[in-house]
Amino acid sequence: MRQRAAERGRTVARSSSGIVAGLTAAAVAAVAFLAYQASANAPASVASTAGPKASVSASAAPTAKPKPSVDPLAVPAASGEGERVVYALKDRRVWLVDENGKALRTFTVMPSPVSPPPGVHQVTSRSGTVRGSDGVPIEHVVRFANVDEVAIGFSAAQDGSMASPDPTSKTGGVRMTREDGDAMWSFATVGAKVVVVP
């Protein structure tokens, strides 16, 4: 009796595992059939293709081109043409530009409390060494504008400092390092064009 019950249990186990295997196979077949139908009825623009064609269609698709990065040290576009000194007020930067529009040198400056108006100016006078209106001994002074009787020009402190000036003072010295002052002195002679941009 026990032997028959055990045999019956094995038969039930075999038949139920066969049923599960059969149902699984049927489900896989149904899913494969539905997937085939879906891809056969899909528009060509969304249908996926296998094999080498997939890579061809992927490379043919337009891709977003990265925008070229803007060089923050490039000569400002709206600064005119030809040989000139360009002074960007907001960037606190100066460019010494040759006749072909190429920057020979660029450097940061410490602006004066009185700023020159944007536009085209000319170097009007120069001084080798003087005492600045703030009392600091300076060299290579290149003056190019006047605002309310305040002379505005580039200069370098002889001690190499570029301290922020007293904002309440009426001074027009745009300070730079001594090395940059040497380059400015050689480049910007009397009559040289100075373009001030915002």
XYZ file of C-alpha atoms in Angstrom:
198
model
C 0.000 0.000 0.000
C 2.779 2.376 0.885
C 4.589 1.517 -2.340
C 1.527 2.377 -4.443
C 1.103 5.710 -2.664
C 4.771 6.551 -3.305
C 4.431 5.618 -6.975
C 1.309 7.760 -7.248
C 3.167 10.688 -5.626
C 6.003 10.353 -8.170
C 3.521 10.235 -11.039
C 1.770 13.399 -9.782
C 5.145 15.141 -9.341
C 6.226 14.158 -12.865
C 2.963 15.266 -14.389
C 2.911 18.625 -12.524
C 6.525 19.407 -13.489
C 5.628 18.563 -17.075
C 2.653 20.913 -16.898
C 4.842 23.748 -15.537
C 7.440 23.165 -18.269
C 4.734 23.144 -20.923
C 3.144 26.367 -19.631
C 6.551 28.089 -19.508
C 7.341 27.064 -23.091
C 3.929 28.272 -24.249
C 4.386 31.621 -22.483
C 7.836 32.138 -24.045
C 6.458 31.294 -27.476
C 3.550 33.700 -27.013
C 5.839 36.549 -25.936
C 8.170 35.898 -28.888
C 5.216 35.911 -31.285
C 3.840 39.169 -29.847
C 7.282 40.797 -30.018
C 7.610 39.773 -33.649
C 4.169 41.163 -34.447
C 4.945 44.428 -32.692
C 8.228 44.938 -34.566
C 6.633 43.956 -37.893
C 3.848 46.542 -37.464
C 6.003 49.357 -36.010
C 6.954 52.322 -38.229
C 10.484 52.210 -39.646
C 11.500 55.199 -37.501
C 10.974 53.276 -34.248
C 11.478 49.671 -35.314
C 14.711 48.262 -34.004
C 16.945 46.381 -36.376
C 19.555 43.830 -35.495
C 23.012 43.320 -36.849
C 25.252 45.806 -38.659
C 22.321 48.004 -39.758
C 21.791 49.125 -36.160
C 25.195 50.781 -36.014
C 24.712 52.378 -39.442
C 21.378 53.943 -38.457
C 22.822 55.073 -35.125
C 25.744 56.852 -36.774
C 23.485 58.411 -39.408
C 21.297 60.023 -36.749
C 22.111 63.701 -36.161
C 23.952 64.359 -32.947
C 24.063 67.589 -31.004
C 27.391 69.278 -31.625
C 28.981 70.766 -28.530
C 29.201 74.526 -28.656
C 32.762 75.768 -28.952
C 33.915 77.111 -25.636
C 34.625 80.823 -25.518
C 38.189 81.661 -24.570
C 37.941 84.036 -21.607
C 41.340 85.496 -22.526
C 40.405 86.228 -26.152
C 40.462 89.838 -27.323
C 36.915 91.258 -26.932
C 35.099 91.114 -30.279
C 33.695 94.651 -30.065
C 37.058 96.316 -29.475
C 37.796 97.560 -32.969
C 40.638 96.652 -35.297
C 44.321 97.261 -35.737
C 47.017 97.888 -33.177
C 45.490 98.935 -29.872
C 45.328 98.602 -26.109
C 42.015 97.096 -24.998
C 40.805 97.703 -21.452
C 37.745 95.698 -20.300
C 36.250 97.398 -17.250
C 34.120 94.493 -16.014
C 36.842 91.865 -16.513
C 39.573 94.120 -15.083
C 41.784 92.976 -17.938
C 44.012 94.611 -20.549
C 45.147 93.269 -23.932
C 48.034 94.583 -26.024
C 46.880 93.832 -29.571
C 49.024 93.943 -32.722
C 47.962 95.274 -36.159
C 46.608 91.816 -37.138
C 44.279 91.637 -34.129
C 46.440 89.134 -32.244
C 46.906 89.595 -28.487
C 50.612 89.973 -27.757
C 49.945 90.060 -24.031
C 46.976 90.094 -21.648
C 46.916 90.698 -17.923
C 44.665 91.687 -15.047
C 44.681 95.172 -13.546
C 43.391 96.899 -10.435
C 40.925 99.531 -11.651
C 40.858 103.079 -10.383
C 37.892 104.571 -8.473
C 37.263 106.879 -11.461
C 36.739 104.799 -14.604
C 37.172 105.964 -18.181
C 34.069 105.972 -20.366
C 33.782 103.108 -22.889
C 34.979 104.103 -26.348
C 38.117 104.889 -28.295
C 40.803 107.015 -26.602
C 44.408 107.946 -27.335
C 47.522 107.989 -25.208
C 47.992 111.692 -24.463
C 51.045 111.691 -22.187
C 53.519 109.446 -20.403
C 55.758 109.692 -17.331
C 58.665 107.440 -16.411
C 58.410 107.787 -12.627
C 56.160 110.000 -10.490
C 54.262 109.916 -7.239
C 50.692 108.747 -7.754
C 47.722 110.810 -6.598
C 47.374 108.252 -3.787
C 50.939 108.997 -2.641
C 52.467 105.725 -3.941
C 55.645 106.004 -6.084
C 54.706 104.700 -9.540
C 56.413 104.110 -12.888
C 55.539 103.741 -16.570
C 52.497 105.980 -16.437
C 50.488 105.929 -19.680
C 47.633 108.484 -19.589
C 44.739 108.191 -22.038
C 41.591 109.876 -20.642
C 40.277 112.634 -18.372
C 37.044 112.427 -16.380
C 35.983 115.471 -14.317
C 39.575 116.756 -14.247
C 40.899 113.369 -13.097
C 43.643 111.991 -15.360
C 43.210 108.280 -16.041
C 46.139 106.100 -17.009
C 47.904 102.791 -16.599
C 50.785 102.544 -14.138
C 52.734 100.176 -11.913
C 53.615 100.750 -8.277
C 57.374 100.654 -7.796
C 56.939 98.283 -4.863
C 54.938 95.905 -7.120
C 51.725 96.251 -5.095
C 48.282 96.241 -6.651
C 46.253 97.200 -3.602
C 42.596 98.028 -4.021
C 42.296 101.838 -3.945
C 40.077 103.790 -1.576
C 36.724 103.800 -3.432
C 35.926 107.297 -2.127
C 39.105 108.830 -3.591
C 39.106 110.612 -6.950
C 42.080 108.880 -8.520
C 42.515 107.491 -12.013
C 45.459 105.121 -11.744
C 44.819 101.687 -13.285
C 47.492 99.581 -11.577
C 49.327 96.580 -12.978
C 52.424 94.556 -12.090
C 55.829 95.992 -12.898
C 56.377 93.393 -15.652
C 53.054 94.296 -17.266
C 53.900 97.974 -16.805
C 57.157 97.436 -18.739
C 55.211 95.810 -21.588
C 52.637 98.638 -21.605
C 55.391 101.277 -21.629
C 57.038 99.678 -24.674
C 53.757 99.191 -26.522
C 51.646 102.302 -25.829
C 53.495 105.391 -27.022
C 51.879 108.828 -27.330
C 49.054 108.669 -29.880
C 48.469 104.917 -29.444
C 44.842 103.809 -29.537
C 43.202 102.678 -26.280
C 39.790 101.034 -26.574
C 37.747 100.828 -23.385
C 34.954 98.244 -23.361
C 32.344 97.741 -20.613
